[in-house]
């Protein structure tokens, strides 16, 4: 989640045909209402005509609208692939994304859009959402409150809009499909320019609390399994006018209030915090997994939250996605993954679909070692490139992302079954497998005893780390 999606939401209301860019070649349906195509008419019951339910056809298939590696019912290490993955479609990128970025106007409006942000338009988008989910063959979706329903003139009117759309969504999703998580959009509206929970204005703090309260109610109503907090503006632009301690105290009080409301509501879902270092603020208070965990421990909230790790946010904070996943996992806080990636040549949050097989394999090693992610999963917090303007591209992007992670799962399973990689790491620490090493790890050896042993043993013999061998074993599995 990042600033680019804010622009997408704003510009979609003002776009005109002269701003649209159309790609050449064959298009299933270009994102331009003025161009005729095979897309739905205003009264059509189908939003993706001509696109069948996506099926698994295997690695030899040349059909772009098929899975080559993701076979939902296939068992890997005792679980079906669909249970390892729990894939989710992000409503904001898929149905509210326009191709806008900080340097350019939108490049697409989907054929079903009528240029309004009305209740009727919100319902049409919701119908498109569930047709897309069903054809893609996944069971989960994610949303912000303001993505799915228009904001009214008052909070009461806004809540009524949200209730109406949530009731409509519940009818459409049936018993199989439901939200992986919901969240409150506390970053787009001008009232949140100084933050939400960390705003210096008491009225904004109260408004944000009311918005989270309602968003959690809607998530619970729809059967969602998690609720996410992404503090896009919970940070600072300069410390010269910022009382950092007071803002952190306020954020902790806000999150504690959310925990209390969750319990009073009877919502059994997991509360998730999504770390990000900066953008749109200069410095966000949940910089990375370690910073967020330190905050939760300080304010005695560590048992109430888990982390939603986004791969692109990990790299922006100077870490690899694998590092952030392992940091969360070894602390028992890995709850969900926003499956995306960034571009190493672009210094901002690009939210691209993950297509790197090596990175996907590392991600899945962490997921397997975590025993899976349920009740979390993989949310595709990823968007089409600005230049991709066909309706078909929505399917191609998700298929590619799903296949990449499925291939990563297969590779990770092979590495675990082979045992060579684990053996290299285990061999490095074999001296601690001795009786004395076990006593050290149990905290039963003091420095005086260690000094005596050092005198007795003399200069240690340090073995090779075998990094190149480990890399060779890893690469051989790809």
Tab-separated table of C-alpha atoms in Angstrom:
chain	number	residue	atom	x	y	z
A	1	UNK	CA	0.000	0.000	0.000
A	2	UNK	CA	1.508	3.305	-1.018
A	3	UNK	CA	1.085	6.805	-2.365
A	4	UNK	CA	0.626	5.709	-5.966
A	5	UNK	CA	-2.652	3.996	-5.130
A	6	UNK	CA	-3.888	7.282	-3.649
A	7	UNK	CA	-3.373	8.976	-6.997
A	8	UNK	CA	-5.184	6.114	-8.679
A	9	UNK	CA	-8.254	6.680	-6.514
A	10	UNK	CA	-8.229	10.456	-7.027
A	11	UNK	CA	-7.600	10.618	-10.760
A	12	UNK	CA	-10.191	8.024	-11.746
A	13	UNK	CA	-12.935	10.567	-11.053
A	14	UNK	CA	-11.501	13.234	-13.357
A	15	UNK	CA	-10.009	11.296	-16.248
A	16	UNK	CA	-10.959	12.265	-19.805
A	17	UNK	CA	-10.352	10.410	-23.037
A	18	UNK	CA	-7.496	12.658	-24.179
A	19	UNK	CA	-5.339	11.327	-21.331
A	20	UNK	CA	-5.757	7.664	-22.289
A	21	UNK	CA	-2.901	5.681	-23.781
A	22	UNK	CA	-3.628	2.622	-25.885
A	23	UNK	CA	-1.216	-0.179	-26.681
A	24	UNK	CA	-0.876	-1.678	-30.149
A	25	UNK	CA	-1.542	-5.229	-31.216
A	26	UNK	CA	-4.464	-7.431	-30.322
A	27	UNK	CA	-6.449	-6.371	-27.292
A	28	UNK	CA	-9.182	-8.350	-25.633
A	29	UNK	CA	-10.683	-5.100	-24.387
A	30	UNK	CA	-8.759	-1.813	-24.096
A	31	UNK	CA	-9.336	0.399	-21.087
A	32	UNK	CA	-11.069	3.134	-23.051
A	33	UNK	CA	-14.818	3.610	-23.023
A	34	UNK	CA	-14.690	5.285	-26.461
A	35	UNK	CA	-13.185	2.232	-28.157
A	36	UNK	CA	-15.470	-0.589	-29.212
A	37	UNK	CA	-14.508	-4.050	-28.004
A	38	UNK	CA	-15.974	-7.297	-26.816
A	39	UNK	CA	-16.403	-5.930	-23.298
A	40	UNK	CA	-19.719	-5.791	-21.498
A	41	UNK	CA	-22.447	-3.337	-22.302
A	42	UNK	CA	-23.897	-1.358	-19.442
A	43	UNK	CA	-26.572	-4.001	-18.867
A	44	UNK	CA	-24.364	-7.066	-19.409
A	45	UNK	CA	-24.130	-9.740	-16.731
A	46	UNK	CA	-20.509	-10.564	-17.607
A	47	UNK	CA	-17.509	-8.283	-17.168
A	48	UNK	CA	-14.839	-10.570	-18.615
A	49	UNK	CA	-16.470	-12.168	-21.671
A	50	UNK	CA	-14.315	-14.592	-23.591
A	51	UNK	CA	-12.087	-15.322	-20.586
A	52	UNK	CA	-12.743	-18.809	-19.174
A	53	UNK	CA	-12.095	-20.092	-15.679
A	54	UNK	CA	-8.320	-20.400	-15.402
A	55	UNK	CA	-7.180	-24.031	-15.182
A	56	UNK	CA	-3.933	-25.847	-14.485
A	57	UNK	CA	-2.404	-27.142	-17.735
A	58	UNK	CA	1.180	-27.856	-16.643
A	59	UNK	CA	4.620	-26.432	-17.529
A	60	UNK	CA	4.357	-27.463	-21.196
A	61	UNK	CA	1.255	-25.360	-21.845
A	62	UNK	CA	1.581	-22.342	-24.127
A	63	UNK	CA	-1.851	-21.032	-23.214
A	64	UNK	CA	-1.263	-17.695	-21.429
A	65	UNK	CA	-4.648	-18.000	-19.686
A	66	UNK	CA	-3.661	-21.139	-17.790
A	67	UNK	CA	-1.594	-22.121	-14.771
A	68	UNK	CA	1.702	-23.834	-15.518
A	69	UNK	CA	2.839	-24.436	-11.925
A	70	UNK	CA	-0.092	-23.672	-9.625
A	71	UNK	CA	-2.237	-26.775	-9.209
A	72	UNK	CA	-4.638	-25.909	-6.389
A	73	UNK	CA	-5.481	-29.457	-5.294
A	74	UNK	CA	-1.967	-30.916	-5.542
A	75	UNK	CA	-0.390	-31.824	-2.199
A	76	UNK	CA	3.061	-30.514	-1.302
A	77	UNK	CA	4.545	-31.504	2.058
A	78	UNK	CA	1.172	-32.680	3.326
A	79	UNK	CA	-0.891	-29.621	2.313
A	80	UNK	CA	-2.739	-28.689	-0.840
A	81	UNK	CA	-1.163	-25.853	-2.764
A	82	UNK	CA	-4.252	-23.709	-2.249
A	83	UNK	CA	-3.845	-24.119	1.521
A	84	UNK	CA	-0.174	-23.143	1.450
A	85	UNK	CA	-1.004	-20.094	-0.664
A	86	UNK	CA	-4.465	-18.753	0.260
A	87	UNK	CA	-4.230	-16.261	-2.607
A	88	UNK	CA	-6.154	-12.993	-2.363
A	89	UNK	CA	-7.089	-10.310	-4.905
A	90	UNK	CA	-6.503	-6.700	-3.809
A	91	UNK	CA	-9.616	-4.696	-4.667
A	92	UNK	CA	-7.821	-1.331	-4.760
A	93	UNK	CA	-5.187	-2.241	-7.358
A	94	UNK	CA	-7.343	-4.536	-9.452
A	95	UNK	CA	-10.555	-2.512	-9.615
A	96	UNK	CA	-9.566	1.024	-8.584
A	97	UNK	CA	-6.141	1.203	-10.229
A	98	UNK	CA	-5.921	3.560	-13.191
A	99	UNK	CA	-2.247	3.436	-14.150
A	100	UNK	CA	-1.608	6.830	-12.555
A	101	UNK	CA	1.760	7.428	-10.942
A	102	UNK	CA	3.382	10.469	-9.266
A	103	UNK	CA	4.476	11.703	-12.705
A	104	UNK	CA	1.523	10.915	-14.935
A	105	UNK	CA	-2.254	10.892	-15.295
A	106	UNK	CA	-4.270	7.664	-15.599
A	107	UNK	CA	-3.875	5.472	-18.644
A	108	UNK	CA	-6.990	3.318	-18.285
A	109	UNK	CA	-10.599	3.218	-17.267
A	110	UNK	CA	-12.130	-0.257	-17.341
A	111	UNK	CA	-15.074	-0.688	-19.713
A	112	UNK	CA	-17.603	-1.049	-16.901
A	113	UNK	CA	-16.687	2.315	-15.318
A	114	UNK	CA	-19.144	5.174	-15.851
A	115	UNK	CA	-16.977	8.001	-14.510
A	116	UNK	CA	-18.818	8.297	-11.186
A	117	UNK	CA	-18.097	7.214	-7.649
A	118	UNK	CA	-21.731	6.414	-6.982
A	119	UNK	CA	-23.338	3.542	-5.087
A	120	UNK	CA	-24.475	1.990	-8.371
A	121	UNK	CA	-20.909	2.152	-9.709
A	122	UNK	CA	-19.579	0.628	-6.476
A	123	UNK	CA	-21.985	-2.299	-6.906
A	124	UNK	CA	-20.905	-2.799	-10.507
A	125	UNK	CA	-17.253	-2.925	-9.428
A	126	UNK	CA	-18.149	-5.453	-6.739
A	127	UNK	CA	-19.828	-7.691	-9.319
A	128	UNK	CA	-16.710	-7.461	-11.503
A	129	UNK	CA	-14.592	-8.328	-8.458
A	130	UNK	CA	-16.379	-11.583	-7.767
A	131	UNK	CA	-16.513	-12.626	-11.412
A	132	UNK	CA	-12.753	-12.066	-11.566
A	133	UNK	CA	-12.155	-14.039	-8.358
A	134	UNK	CA	-14.281	-16.948	-9.518
A	135	UNK	CA	-12.616	-17.136	-12.942
A	136	UNK	CA	-9.170	-16.904	-11.338
A	137	UNK	CA	-10.121	-19.694	-8.952
A	138	UNK	CA	-9.196	-18.112	-5.618
A	139	UNK	CA	-11.201	-17.836	-2.405
A	140	UNK	CA	-10.054	-14.531	-0.923
A	141	UNK	CA	-10.113	-10.792	-1.489
A	142	UNK	CA	-8.868	-7.715	0.425
A	143	UNK	CA	-10.221	-4.186	0.624
A	144	UNK	CA	-10.039	-0.719	2.123
A	145	UNK	CA	-13.316	0.727	3.330
A	146	UNK	CA	-13.048	3.707	0.969
A	147	UNK	CA	-12.153	1.526	-2.037
A	148	UNK	CA	-15.445	-0.314	-2.022
A	149	UNK	CA	-17.903	2.443	-1.025
A	150	UNK	CA	-18.004	6.203	-1.664
A	151	UNK	CA	-17.461	8.663	1.152
A	152	UNK	CA	-20.545	10.727	1.997
A	153	UNK	CA	-20.964	14.265	3.235
A	154	UNK	CA	-21.027	13.068	6.854
A	155	UNK	CA	-19.602	10.116	8.725
A	156	UNK	CA	-23.114	8.731	9.184
A	157	UNK	CA	-23.761	8.915	5.436
A	158	UNK	CA	-20.399	7.304	4.726
A	159	UNK	CA	-21.180	4.462	7.115
A	160	UNK	CA	-24.570	3.938	5.469
A	161	UNK	CA	-22.871	3.689	2.062
A	162	UNK	CA	-20.442	1.146	3.449
A	163	UNK	CA	-23.260	-0.900	4.994
A	164	UNK	CA	-25.112	-1.018	1.680
A	165	UNK	CA	-22.084	-2.161	-0.319
A	166	UNK	CA	-21.041	-4.679	2.344
A	167	UNK	CA	-24.510	-6.250	2.283
A	168	UNK	CA	-24.316	-6.438	-1.514
A	169	UNK	CA	-20.843	-8.007	-1.341
A	170	UNK	CA	-22.005	-10.600	1.167
A	171	UNK	CA	-24.738	-11.721	-1.222
A	172	UNK	CA	-22.247	-12.015	-4.074
A	173	UNK	CA	-19.461	-13.815	-2.213
A	174	UNK	CA	-21.674	-16.676	-1.041
A	175	UNK	CA	-20.246	-19.216	1.360
A	176	UNK	CA	-16.894	-19.974	-0.295
A	177	UNK	CA	-15.327	-16.568	-0.968
A	178	UNK	CA	-14.591	-14.089	1.822
A	179	UNK	CA	-12.094	-11.378	2.754
A	180	UNK	CA	-8.608	-12.405	3.750
A	181	UNK	CA	-8.548	-9.024	5.443
A	182	UNK	CA	-10.085	-5.593	5.516
A	183	UNK	CA	-8.598	-2.266	6.508
A	184	UNK	CA	-9.417	1.410	6.949
A	185	UNK	CA	-8.002	3.921	4.491
A	186	UNK	CA	-6.463	6.479	6.860
A	187	UNK	CA	-4.130	8.240	4.451
A	188	UNK	CA	-5.919	9.628	1.382
A	189	UNK	CA	-8.333	12.260	2.714
A	190	UNK	CA	-6.851	15.714	3.520
A	191	UNK	CA	-7.946	15.338	7.149
A	192	UNK	CA	-5.141	12.771	7.500
A	193	UNK	CA	-2.364	14.967	6.125
A	194	UNK	CA	-0.644	14.964	9.559
A	195	UNK	CA	-1.466	11.334	10.249
A	196	UNK	CA	-4.434	9.560	11.806
A	197	UNK	CA	-3.551	7.972	15.142
A	198	UNK	CA	-0.531	10.295	15.315
A	199	UNK	CA	-2.271	13.477	14.172
A	200	UNK	CA	-1.831	16.467	16.513
A	201	UNK	CA	-5.556	17.197	16.045
A	202	UNK	CA	-7.814	15.422	18.544
A	203	UNK	CA	-10.743	15.550	16.126
A	204	UNK	CA	-8.768	13.636	13.502
A	205	UNK	CA	-7.759	11.005	16.078
A	206	UNK	CA	-11.433	10.507	16.997
A	207	UNK	CA	-12.529	10.375	13.344
A	208	UNK	CA	-9.860	7.775	12.560
A	209	UNK	CA	-10.969	5.651	15.517
A	210	UNK	CA	-14.568	5.795	14.300
A	211	UNK	CA	-13.452	4.783	10.816
A	212	UNK	CA	-11.450	1.800	12.089
A	213	UNK	CA	-14.366	0.769	14.301
A	214	UNK	CA	-16.695	0.678	11.296
A	215	UNK	CA	-14.180	-0.974	8.970
A	216	UNK	CA	-13.614	-3.740	11.507
A	217	UNK	CA	-17.368	-4.241	11.833
A	218	UNK	CA	-17.683	-4.609	8.057
A	219	UNK	CA	-14.740	-7.021	7.912
A	220	UNK	CA	-16.355	-9.104	10.654
A	221	UNK	CA	-19.737	-8.980	8.893
A	222	UNK	CA	-18.171	-10.297	5.672
A	223	UNK	CA	-16.372	-13.132	7.449
A	224	UNK	CA	-12.893	-11.664	7.135
A	225	UNK	CA	-10.084	-13.496	8.907
A	226	UNK	CA	-7.707	-10.584	9.545
A	227	UNK	CA	-7.673	-6.805	9.893
A	228	UNK	CA	-4.677	-4.733	8.756
A	229	UNK	CA	-3.193	-1.456	9.997
A	230	UNK	CA	-1.012	0.337	7.462
A	231	UNK	CA	0.104	3.654	8.898
A	232	UNK	CA	0.826	5.450	5.655
A	233	UNK	CA	1.016	8.827	7.356
A	234	UNK	CA	1.871	7.660	10.875
A	235	UNK	CA	5.295	9.251	10.923
A	236	UNK	CA	6.896	12.623	10.369
A	237	UNK	CA	8.309	14.917	7.706
A	238	UNK	CA	10.575	16.758	10.164
A	239	UNK	CA	11.379	16.378	13.846
A	240	UNK	CA	11.507	20.161	14.239
A	241	UNK	CA	7.736	20.344	14.762
A	242	UNK	CA	7.167	16.777	15.990
A	243	UNK	CA	6.800	15.410	19.517
A	244	UNK	CA	7.822	11.853	18.634
A	245	UNK	CA	7.210	10.390	22.094
A	246	UNK	CA	3.713	11.825	22.284
A	247	UNK	CA	2.861	10.580	18.795
A	248	UNK	CA	4.098	7.067	19.606
A	249	UNK	CA	2.103	7.107	22.831
A	250	UNK	CA	-0.991	8.152	20.883
A	251	UNK	CA	-0.469	5.410	18.299
A	252	UNK	CA	-0.168	2.817	21.054
A	253	UNK	CA	-3.362	4.062	22.687
A	254	UNK	CA	-5.128	3.902	19.316
A	255	UNK	CA	-4.035	0.310	18.692
A	256	UNK	CA	-5.002	-0.652	22.237
A	257	UNK	CA	-8.449	0.778	21.574
A	258	UNK	CA	-8.659	-1.331	18.401
A	259	UNK	CA	-7.805	-4.450	20.406
A	260	UNK	CA	-10.516	-3.639	22.937
A	261	UNK	CA	-13.087	-3.079	20.193
A	262	UNK	CA	-12.116	-6.321	18.439
A	263	UNK	CA	-12.843	-8.258	21.626
A	264	UNK	CA	-16.083	-6.406	22.351
A	265	UNK	CA	-17.213	-6.953	18.751
A	266	UNK	CA	-16.479	-10.669	18.959
A	267	UNK	CA	-14.155	-10.498	15.944
A	268	UNK	CA	-11.781	-13.460	16.145
A	269	UNK	CA	-9.563	-12.378	13.273
A	270	UNK	CA	-5.891	-11.527	13.599
A	271	UNK	CA	-4.835	-7.887	13.835
A	272	UNK	CA	-1.914	-7.215	11.488
A	273	UNK	CA	0.533	-4.315	11.217
A	274	UNK	CA	2.228	-3.703	7.864
A	275	UNK	CA	5.731	-2.189	8.219
A	276	UNK	CA	7.072	0.371	5.750
A	277	UNK	CA	10.046	2.719	6.194
A	278	UNK	CA	8.869	5.876	4.427
A	279	UNK	CA	6.692	7.173	1.580
A	280	UNK	CA	4.473	9.072	1.819
A	281	UNK	CA	6.080	10.326	5.054
A	282	UNK	CA	9.804	10.927	5.381
A	283	UNK	CA	9.943	8.436	8.251
A	284	UNK	CA	7.195	6.053	9.344
A	285	UNK	CA	7.061	4.700	12.875
A	286	UNK	CA	6.732	1.075	11.706
A	287	UNK	CA	9.974	1.203	9.663
A	288	UNK	CA	10.539	-2.568	9.448
A	289	UNK	CA	9.650	-5.805	11.242
A	290	UNK	CA	12.187	-5.314	14.037
A	291	UNK	CA	11.133	-1.701	14.684
A	292	UNK	CA	7.471	-2.688	14.767
A	293	UNK	CA	8.105	-5.547	17.172
A	294	UNK	CA	10.082	-3.242	19.444
A	295	UNK	CA	7.132	-0.822	19.494
A	296	UNK	CA	4.674	-3.623	20.290
A	297	UNK	CA	6.849	-4.931	23.133
A	298	UNK	CA	7.341	-1.490	24.646
A	299	UNK	CA	3.601	-0.856	24.786
A	300	UNK	CA	2.682	-4.400	25.868
A	301	UNK	CA	0.847	-5.143	22.605
A	302	UNK	CA	3.099	-7.952	21.379
A	303	UNK	CA	0.507	-10.666	22.029
A	304	UNK	CA	-2.275	-8.824	20.197
A	305	UNK	CA	-0.737	-8.317	16.756
A	306	UNK	CA	1.120	-10.119	13.994
A	307	UNK	CA	2.857	-8.639	10.971
A	308	UNK	CA	1.797	-8.307	7.363
A	309	UNK	CA	5.101	-8.314	5.490
A	310	UNK	CA	5.190	-6.651	2.076
A	311	UNK	CA	8.192	-7.589	-0.041
A	312	UNK	CA	8.497	-4.185	-1.723
A	313	UNK	CA	8.431	-2.478	1.677
A	314	UNK	CA	11.189	-4.810	2.858
A	315	UNK	CA	13.528	-3.705	0.099
A	316	UNK	CA	12.692	-0.032	0.680
A	317	UNK	CA	13.816	-0.469	4.288
A	318	UNK	CA	17.156	-1.878	3.154
A	319	UNK	CA	16.322	-5.528	3.775
A	320	UNK	CA	15.426	-8.491	1.612
A	321	UNK	CA	11.917	-9.887	1.779
A	322	UNK	CA	13.428	-13.119	3.126
A	323	UNK	CA	15.055	-11.205	5.994
A	324	UNK	CA	11.779	-9.550	7.006
A	325	UNK	CA	9.869	-12.838	6.800
A	326	UNK	CA	12.459	-14.623	8.921
A	327	UNK	CA	12.555	-11.774	11.453
A	328	UNK	CA	8.788	-12.027	11.854
A	329	UNK	CA	8.761	-15.838	11.773
A	330	UNK	CA	11.376	-16.512	14.457
A	331	UNK	CA	9.491	-14.144	16.757
A	332	UNK	CA	6.181	-15.902	16.116
A	333	UNK	CA	4.688	-12.854	14.376
A	334	UNK	CA	4.487	-13.802	10.687
A	335	UNK	CA	0.808	-13.405	9.879
A	336	UNK	CA	0.404	-12.494	6.209
A	337	UNK	CA	2.388	-11.597	3.093
A	338	UNK	CA	1.681	-8.852	0.584
A	339	UNK	CA	3.092	-10.595	-2.480
A	340	UNK	CA	4.818	-8.043	-4.665
A	341	UNK	CA	8.240	-6.740	-5.559
A	342	UNK	CA	9.977	-3.512	-6.517
A	343	UNK	CA	12.303	-2.452	-9.291
A	344	UNK	CA	15.945	-2.054	-8.196
A	345	UNK	CA	16.348	0.817	-10.660
A	346	UNK	CA	13.377	2.769	-9.296
A	347	UNK	CA	13.590	4.198	-5.791
A	348	UNK	CA	9.921	4.120	-4.855
A	349	UNK	CA	7.225	1.587	-4.096
A	350	UNK	CA	6.285	0.195	-7.525
A	351	UNK	CA	4.093	-2.719	-6.336
A	352	UNK	CA	4.956	-5.085	-9.169
A	353	UNK	CA	3.810	-8.691	-9.364
A	354	UNK	CA	6.501	-11.057	-8.092
A	355	UNK	CA	8.072	-12.979	-11.002
A	356	UNK	CA	11.537	-13.798	-9.625
A	357	UNK	CA	11.731	-17.565	-9.056
A	358	UNK	CA	14.669	-17.301	-6.663
A	359	UNK	CA	12.951	-14.741	-4.448
A	360	UNK	CA	9.744	-16.775	-4.511
A	361	UNK	CA	11.680	-19.853	-3.371
A	362	UNK	CA	13.154	-17.959	-0.416
A	363	UNK	CA	9.697	-16.642	0.477
A	364	UNK	CA	8.258	-20.144	0.438
A	365	UNK	CA	11.097	-21.517	2.573
A	366	UNK	CA	9.996	-19.092	5.286
A	367	UNK	CA	6.323	-19.980	4.806
A	368	UNK	CA	7.008	-23.718	5.047
A	369	UNK	CA	9.130	-23.247	8.160
A	370	UNK	CA	6.272	-21.193	9.590
A	371	UNK	CA	3.884	-24.092	9.017
A	372	UNK	CA	1.882	-21.955	6.559
A	373	UNK	CA	0.204	-18.583	6.961
A	374	UNK	CA	-3.396	-19.410	7.914
A	375	UNK	CA	-5.449	-17.513	8.900
A	376	UNK	CA	-3.297	-15.230	6.746
A	377	UNK	CA	-2.246	-15.811	3.165
A	378	UNK	CA	-0.788	-14.131	0.097
A	379	UNK	CA	-2.464	-10.888	-0.906
A	380	UNK	CA	-1.517	-9.573	-4.338
A	381	UNK	CA	-0.855	-5.991	-3.306
A	382	UNK	CA	0.381	-5.521	-6.851
A	383	UNK	CA	-0.803	-3.585	-9.865
A	384	UNK	CA	-0.548	-3.664	-13.612
A	385	UNK	CA	2.185	-1.597	-15.182
A	386	UNK	CA	1.079	1.816	-16.358
A	387	UNK	CA	1.502	0.685	-19.948
A	388	UNK	CA	-0.638	-2.471	-19.572
A	389	UNK	CA	-4.131	-1.415	-20.557
A	390	UNK	CA	-6.065	-4.547	-21.590
A	391	UNK	CA	-8.655	-6.191	-19.340
A	392	UNK	CA	-6.921	-9.491	-20.100
A	393	UNK	CA	-3.760	-8.117	-18.463
A	394	UNK	CA	-5.468	-8.345	-15.049
A	395	UNK	CA	-5.630	-12.117	-15.472
A	396	UNK	CA	-2.153	-12.471	-16.977
A	397	UNK	CA	-0.570	-10.582	-14.071
A	398	UNK	CA	-2.279	-12.677	-11.387
A	399	UNK	CA	-1.572	-15.946	-13.221
A	400	UNK	CA	2.101	-15.027	-13.444
A	401	UNK	CA	2.258	-14.136	-9.748
A	402	UNK	CA	0.465	-17.306	-8.687
A	403	UNK	CA	2.641	-19.504	-10.891
A	404	UNK	CA	5.812	-17.848	-9.586
A	405	UNK	CA	4.936	-18.545	-5.953
A	406	UNK	CA	3.757	-22.066	-6.807
A	407	UNK	CA	7.075	-22.739	-8.483
A	408	UNK	CA	8.799	-21.314	-5.410
A	409	UNK	CA	6.808	-23.711	-3.224
A	410	UNK	CA	7.867	-26.677	-5.338
A	411	UNK	CA	11.518	-25.584	-5.202
A	412	UNK	CA	11.418	-24.983	-1.450
A	413	UNK	CA	9.845	-28.397	-0.869
A	414	UNK	CA	12.590	-30.027	-2.927
A	415	UNK	CA	15.266	-28.243	-0.891
A	416	UNK	CA	13.675	-29.342	2.366
A	417	UNK	CA	13.242	-32.945	1.209
A	418	UNK	CA	16.843	-33.049	-0.037
A	419	UNK	CA	18.187	-31.722	3.278
A	420	UNK	CA	21.513	-30.533	1.834
A	421	UNK	CA	20.933	-26.841	2.480
A	422	UNK	CA	19.743	-27.435	6.024
A	423	UNK	CA	22.725	-29.720	6.546
A	424	UNK	CA	25.189	-26.980	5.602
A	425	UNK	CA	23.678	-24.612	8.163
A	426	UNK	CA	23.459	-27.296	10.844
A	427	UNK	CA	27.102	-28.251	10.335
A	428	UNK	CA	28.211	-24.660	10.993
A	429	UNK	CA	26.791	-24.810	14.525
A	430	UNK	CA	27.726	-28.390	15.412
A	431	UNK	CA	30.128	-27.277	18.175
A	432	UNK	CA	27.086	-26.005	20.081
A	433	UNK	CA	25.511	-29.460	19.794
A	434	UNK	CA	27.928	-30.646	22.468
A	435	UNK	CA	26.896	-30.933	26.107
A	436	UNK	CA	28.785	-27.751	26.979
A	437	UNK	CA	27.259	-25.896	24.035
A	438	UNK	CA	23.796	-26.914	25.199
A	439	UNK	CA	24.558	-25.523	28.658
A	440	UNK	CA	25.566	-22.180	27.089
A	441	UNK	CA	22.342	-22.012	25.072
A	442	UNK	CA	20.389	-22.766	28.229
A	443	UNK	CA	22.013	-19.778	29.955
A	444	UNK	CA	23.831	-21.921	32.530
A	445	UNK	CA	27.443	-20.909	31.814
A	446	UNK	CA	29.054	-17.739	33.179
A	447	UNK	CA	32.014	-15.755	31.830
A	448	UNK	CA	34.432	-17.161	34.404
A	449	UNK	CA	33.765	-20.693	33.201
A	450	UNK	CA	34.086	-19.592	29.584
A	451	UNK	CA	37.421	-17.966	30.360
A	452	UNK	CA	38.724	-21.245	31.847
A	453	UNK	CA	37.611	-23.144	28.744
A	454	UNK	CA	39.273	-20.584	26.466
A	455	UNK	CA	42.539	-21.014	28.396
A	456	UNK	CA	42.224	-24.794	28.190
A	457	UNK	CA	41.350	-24.983	24.492
A	458	UNK	CA	43.710	-22.342	23.135
A	459	UNK	CA	43.252	-20.650	19.758
A	460	UNK	CA	39.962	-21.764	18.131
A	461	UNK	CA	39.971	-23.475	14.742
A	462	UNK	CA	37.364	-21.700	12.605
A	463	UNK	CA	35.805	-23.731	9.772
A	464	UNK	CA	34.720	-22.464	6.346
A	465	UNK	CA	31.225	-21.067	6.065
A	466	UNK	CA	30.687	-22.817	2.707
A	467	UNK	CA	28.593	-19.926	1.377
A	468	UNK	CA	29.343	-20.779	-2.243
A	469	UNK	CA	28.247	-24.375	-1.663
A	470	UNK	CA	24.997	-23.202	-0.065
A	471	UNK	CA	24.358	-20.903	-3.028
A	472	UNK	CA	25.115	-23.744	-5.429
A	473	UNK	CA	22.639	-26.040	-3.671
A	474	UNK	CA	19.996	-23.322	-3.654
A	475	UNK	CA	20.453	-22.459	-7.325
A	476	UNK	CA	20.308	-26.110	-8.325
A	477	UNK	CA	16.750	-26.261	-6.991
A	478	UNK	CA	15.483	-23.414	-9.172
